[in-house]
Each structure stands twice: as structure tokens, then as C-alpha cells.
Amino acid sequence: MKWILRGSKKGSALMAEDLGISPVSAAFLFNRGITSRGAALSYLNPKLEDFGNISELEEFKRACEIIRISINNNEKITVYGDYDADGVMSTAILIKGLRGLGAKAEYYIPDRFSEGYGLNMRAVKKLKDGGTDLIICCDNGISATEECGYIKALGMKLVILDHHSPHKTEDKELLPEADALIDMKISGCGYSFREFCAGGLCYRFIRGLYDSLNKQIEREAELFIFAAIATLCDMVELKGENRVIAHMGLRLLNSEKNTNPGIREIITIQGVLGKKITDYTVGFIIGPFINSAGRMGKAADYMDIFLSDDLTRVRELADRLKILNESRKNLTEEACKKVLGSVSEENPDKVIVAYEPDIHESIAGLAAGKIKERFSRPAIILTDGEEYVKGSGRSVEVYDMFKAVDGCRDLLVRFGGHRQAVGLTLRKENIAELRRRLNEGCSLNTEDMEEKIYIDKELGFSQISLELCSELEKMKPFGEGNSAPVFAARGVYIKCIRFVGKNRNFVQFVFFHEKRELRGVGFGIFDKLKSFVISEYGLDKWEEVYSGNGVMQFFADIVFQIEKNVYNGKVSVQISLIDFRKS
């Protein structure tokens, strides 16, 4: 892992003095491009007033008018969603919002296994035959030019609310035929903020629709929470309006205004009821639970978790989804083992394209993410679908996977996504050619593919306090574009190491630096620590230390985060170790 210390920024000391915050917090803000007083105040105090005026968009006005007429004419509206957390939350937002206006609104979410992502001809024909007058696509549609043309040919109206990038031919964007098309990724869309996920966009749209009709949204907090879950799960940048949505949504999740029975039941089942709900809780506990519906079953079968007020129905569905979630965990672990076995540890490709026909197709994206993290390079995992090979890709920061795969569009049956993640379908005989082209066209060098950790500031233990922890907590939620603060210290004396937990792979430390002792923990540090002790002191020493019969003490430079630890009602500061090297 390469350590990169961000340079001290001119002006951060003045900002600290001006805003009455610590130099550490000011450095954090400057490192994330927040360099003016106004930007800092907006960042530290996100509020609804920070939203732009979406109602000024011509496509928005057109979409509102189409929906208003459909409601007045009692036409059937079908929301066509997607089966991941963002798509499910988007669908729930639109259905609740539309029904609140008296709309005859239903939803359609395609089956991942038999239909795949996005619009398809059979589904479109089925909706037409079922009496649908207006289709509203959410989290899909921008790439479905043929299917959208079919919708119009059948005489249905079409509104698209998407956040994916449109396909391009040379410098021209290929846009689908629609009565109204709202996607901030389209060039010249007319809106200043472009990084919404579908859930965030749908919430902003519904709120604007109600404003245009001079109506109040009933139980609006539920829709805001849905949008926050989508925003935190879809890995969009937590800047601008996304930060407002995520920050305020988490506040609502932790308040009595969290009235959605389904969300409360998921929180209960996942064992976090009564605990503070954070960005981590949403991204790694709530989000994967919701995703399990589409990964392991049919997402449409579980929509009532979020739409129904019947507690018996909600609990029955949530209990079933819990079983799917456990299955998803096991299958992911098995898939990662299989893929790791097929990838060269010594000399992996710049762009890993692994074909494992027997893994569950819904797990491909999760496996791609794990492989990307393991090798610090782009990864695409492919497996057999019902008719074609299907897969998902996850990318490193400096590699635009959407652009690269889009350049191989002639090899693909279907394709969509964005810079950091793609989904694709292709014929088996094209796998080798896809792998060859992606690697021959890849300009990533060794440095690009080296795992990096960006350090905000060197921080001596004398500067660490509960007050600083509280101040840094105001920077939450953390995620894409707003990474958690990371610090480094040189010459730290590691006084004690203990191994605890069920598998004894959770590490506890006692650190000493600048005449101060702090306790700490290490998540994911076990393997590196084991290799370090064996290489420096031998296998016997490792076995001694690991068994608890030996002591290991040494000086190290460390990279870490600081956090509050609550034990028996007592609050203290602790170190969360990320990486270390012998001093």
C-alpha cells in the first residue's frame, strides 16, 4: 500500500480561525476541495435550501404536465424500475408519491435472471396489453433506444428518470425517444448538479411535482429516507445535493419520523434497532439486505416491504428476505474463492476478465468488487445466464470502465452503467476478444494499480481528543467523494498486541506516542501483521504472540483513523489502525 500525504493547503489556518474549528478539521475540508467560507458552511450545515431549482428544467415541466394529465384522466401509470437498492428505492419513491396524488400507479421490476436489467420488448408488450398508458422509467431507460421506440410505436407515453451515462457514437450522444427525458448526465441538461443516483433524482422529481401542484407530500420523511438509502448504497459522490440527501436522511432514520414499517423491520431484523444508524449501517447492513431481493429472488415480490402499512405482511416478507440475504452471503464467499483460483496472483491482467460459468449470476458484481480490491485493478466477472453470458464490472478510481467497455460495444448483446461500474451481456465466444481488447487498450501503469491510502494530516497523539472526534463527526456521512479522515504518526511504540474474536483474527493494540497511551483496534490488519512478525522475527515468535504466550513490541509508523469507543457507559478515544510499517 502506497501512503500519500496530502500537502498542507494555504488558507486552511485562516479557515480554522474564521470558522472556529480545529486546524485538523480545516485541513480535512481543504483536502476535499472546500476552500471558501460559504462552501464550508454549506458542507458543515447541509439543509434543504441548498437544493437547486429543478422546476426550471424544460424536461421537468414536460414530465409534470404529462403526469398531471394522466392522473386527471385516470390513466394507468406503470413505474418501470430496477432490482438493486437504488432501483427499488426509486420505485418506492415514485409509487408512494404518485399514489399520494391519486394516480392509478403500479410498478414493474424485471426479473434479473429471465429478463435482465432495464427495458425489454416482452415486458413492454405485456404492459401495453395490461392497459398501461404511461411508463415512467427509473434507474434505467437512457440506453434502451430500441425499446423506447417500441413503447412509442405502441402508443404509450414515456417519461425517463435516469442517472446513467448515455451511449455515444464519436461525439454524439445516442438518446432514446421519450416524451420527457430527465438525466443529468446528458450534455446541456441545464442543471448544475449532475451526480444524483436514481433515488435522489426521483425524490427531487416527486418533490418538484408536488410543488408544481401546490400540494404537500404526505409522510415525506419516508421518501427522504428512501432517497438517502439509495444515495449511500449506489456509491455516488457525497457532494452537493447528494450530501444534503444523505445527511438529512440519516438524521430522519435516527428519529421518530422514521415511520416506514419496512425500514423499521429491516433495522430490527438486522440487529441495529436502538443503535445509531450511520453511513456504514446503510451501506453494509441495510443496503445488502435490500439488494438480496433482486440478487436471490424477484425484487418485485418484496416491494410491499416498503409500500405496505400491513405489519403482518411486512414482517412476513422481511423474514423471507432475511433467508435470501444469508444465502447471498454464502454464495458471495464461494464465488470469490472460485474467481481467485482462476486469476494469476503473480501476473494478473491490467483488466481482469474472469469467466466462471457456475457462480450465481447475481453475485458477479459483488465478486468483481472483491477482486478489484484484492488486485487493485479493474475487474469484470462473467457467468452463464439463461441465454448468454452475463456479468458485472467494478473499476478503480483512475479507469473509466464505462468508456472502455463501450468501445467494445460490437461484442456485446447489452450493456449499461457508469464510470466505476458496468453490467454487460455477451456471447460466450466473445469473451476472449473482450479480454484482449480491454487489456490492449488499457493505459494503466504500475503506479495506477498500486493500492493507495491518502493521508489528510500527520497527527501526534497529543492532538487527539474527544472534542476532535466530535468535530470530525460533523463531516459525516463519509463515502465516495467524501472519504473519512485519515491520519499518520511516526515512531509510535506498539506496547501490546492481542488477538480476540471467534476466529482470533480481530486485533487489539496499545499504542504509545508523545508521552500518551491510546488503545486501538485493527480491522483487516491480521494478515499483514502475521506476515510482518514472521518475516521480522520468525514463525516461532508469531506462534508465541498469537497464542498469547509471548509479547511483541516495536516502533512503527502508522496510518489510522480516530473514533469514539463506548464501553460500560464510558466514552474514550481509540485508534483504528489501517496500515503500518516498521519505523
Coordinates of N, CA and C in Angstrom, one line a residue, residues 13-23 25 37 44 471 474:
A13 N -5.4 27.4 7.7 CA -5.3 28.0 9.0 C -6.2 29.2 9.2
L14 N -6.4 30.0 8.2 CA -7.3 31.1 8.2 C -8.7 30.6 8.4
M15 N -9.1 29.5 7.6 CA -10.4 29.0 7.7 C -10.7 28.5 9.1
A16 N -9.7 27.8 9.7 CA -9.9 27.3 11.1 C -10.2 28.4 12.0
E17 N -9.5 29.5 11.9 CA -9.7 30.7 12.8 C -11.1 31.3 12.5
D18 N -11.4 31.5 11.2 CA -12.6 32.1 10.8 C -13.9 31.4 11.3
L19 N -13.8 30.0 11.1 CA -15.0 29.2 11.4 C -15.0 28.7 12.9
G20 N -13.9 28.9 13.6 CA -13.8 28.4 14.9 C -13.7 26.9 15.0
I21 N -13.0 26.3 14.0 CA -12.8 24.9 14.0 C -11.3 24.6 14.2
S22 N -10.9 23.3 14.4 CA -9.5 23.0 14.6 C -8.8 23.0 13.3
P23 N -7.5 23.2 13.3 CA -6.7 23.1 12.1 C -6.8 21.7 11.4
S25 N -9.6 19.9 11.3 CA -10.8 19.9 10.5 C -10.7 20.8 9.3
R37 N -15.4 30.1 2.6 CA -16.3 30.2 3.8 C -17.7 29.7 3.5
L44 N -20.8 22.0 6.3 CA -21.0 21.7 7.8 C -22.4 21.7 8.2
E471 N -15.9 16.9 16.5 CA -15.8 17.8 15.4 C -15.8 17.1 14.0
K474 N -19.0 15.7 12.4 CA -19.8 16.7 11.7 C -19.5 16.6 10.2

